[in-house]
GROMACS .gro file of C-alpha atoms in nm:
model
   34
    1UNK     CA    1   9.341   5.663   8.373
    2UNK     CA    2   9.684   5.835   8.255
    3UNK     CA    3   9.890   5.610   8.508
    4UNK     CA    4   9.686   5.284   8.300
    5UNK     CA    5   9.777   5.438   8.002
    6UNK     CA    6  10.155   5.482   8.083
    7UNK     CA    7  10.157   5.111   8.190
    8UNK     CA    8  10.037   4.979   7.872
    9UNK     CA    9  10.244   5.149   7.648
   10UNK     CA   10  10.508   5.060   7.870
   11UNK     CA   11  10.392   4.703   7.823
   12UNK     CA   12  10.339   4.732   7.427
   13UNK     CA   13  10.707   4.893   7.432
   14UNK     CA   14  10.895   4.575   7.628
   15UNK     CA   15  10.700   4.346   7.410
   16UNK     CA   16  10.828   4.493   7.098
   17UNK     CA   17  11.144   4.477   7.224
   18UNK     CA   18  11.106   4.176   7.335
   19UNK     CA   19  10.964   4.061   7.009
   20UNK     CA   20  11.286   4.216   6.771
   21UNK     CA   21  11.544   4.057   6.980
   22UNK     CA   22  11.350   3.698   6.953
   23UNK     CA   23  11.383   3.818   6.589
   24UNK     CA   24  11.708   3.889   6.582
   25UNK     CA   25  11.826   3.542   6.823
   26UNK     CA   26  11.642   3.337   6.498
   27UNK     CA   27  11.895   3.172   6.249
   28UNK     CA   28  11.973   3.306   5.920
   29UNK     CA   29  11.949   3.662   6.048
   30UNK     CA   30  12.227   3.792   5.818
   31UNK     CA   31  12.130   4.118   5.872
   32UNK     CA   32  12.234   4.137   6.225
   33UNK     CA   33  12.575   4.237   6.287
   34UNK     CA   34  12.679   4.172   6.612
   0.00000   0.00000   0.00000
């Protein structure tokens, strides 16, 4: 149960991450400065 936990937040985590740098690709992201 702990090891299905661990592998969902580690999902939840990559998608997020995944999510904000989709975010960040997007034109007319001034905000991003590299």
């Amino acid at each position: 149960m702990k090891t299905m936990t661990r592998v969902l937040t580690g999902l939840a985590l990559v998608g997020a991450l995944g999510a904000s740098a989709a975010w960040a690709d997007q034109p007319g992201a001034d905000w991003k400065v590299n």
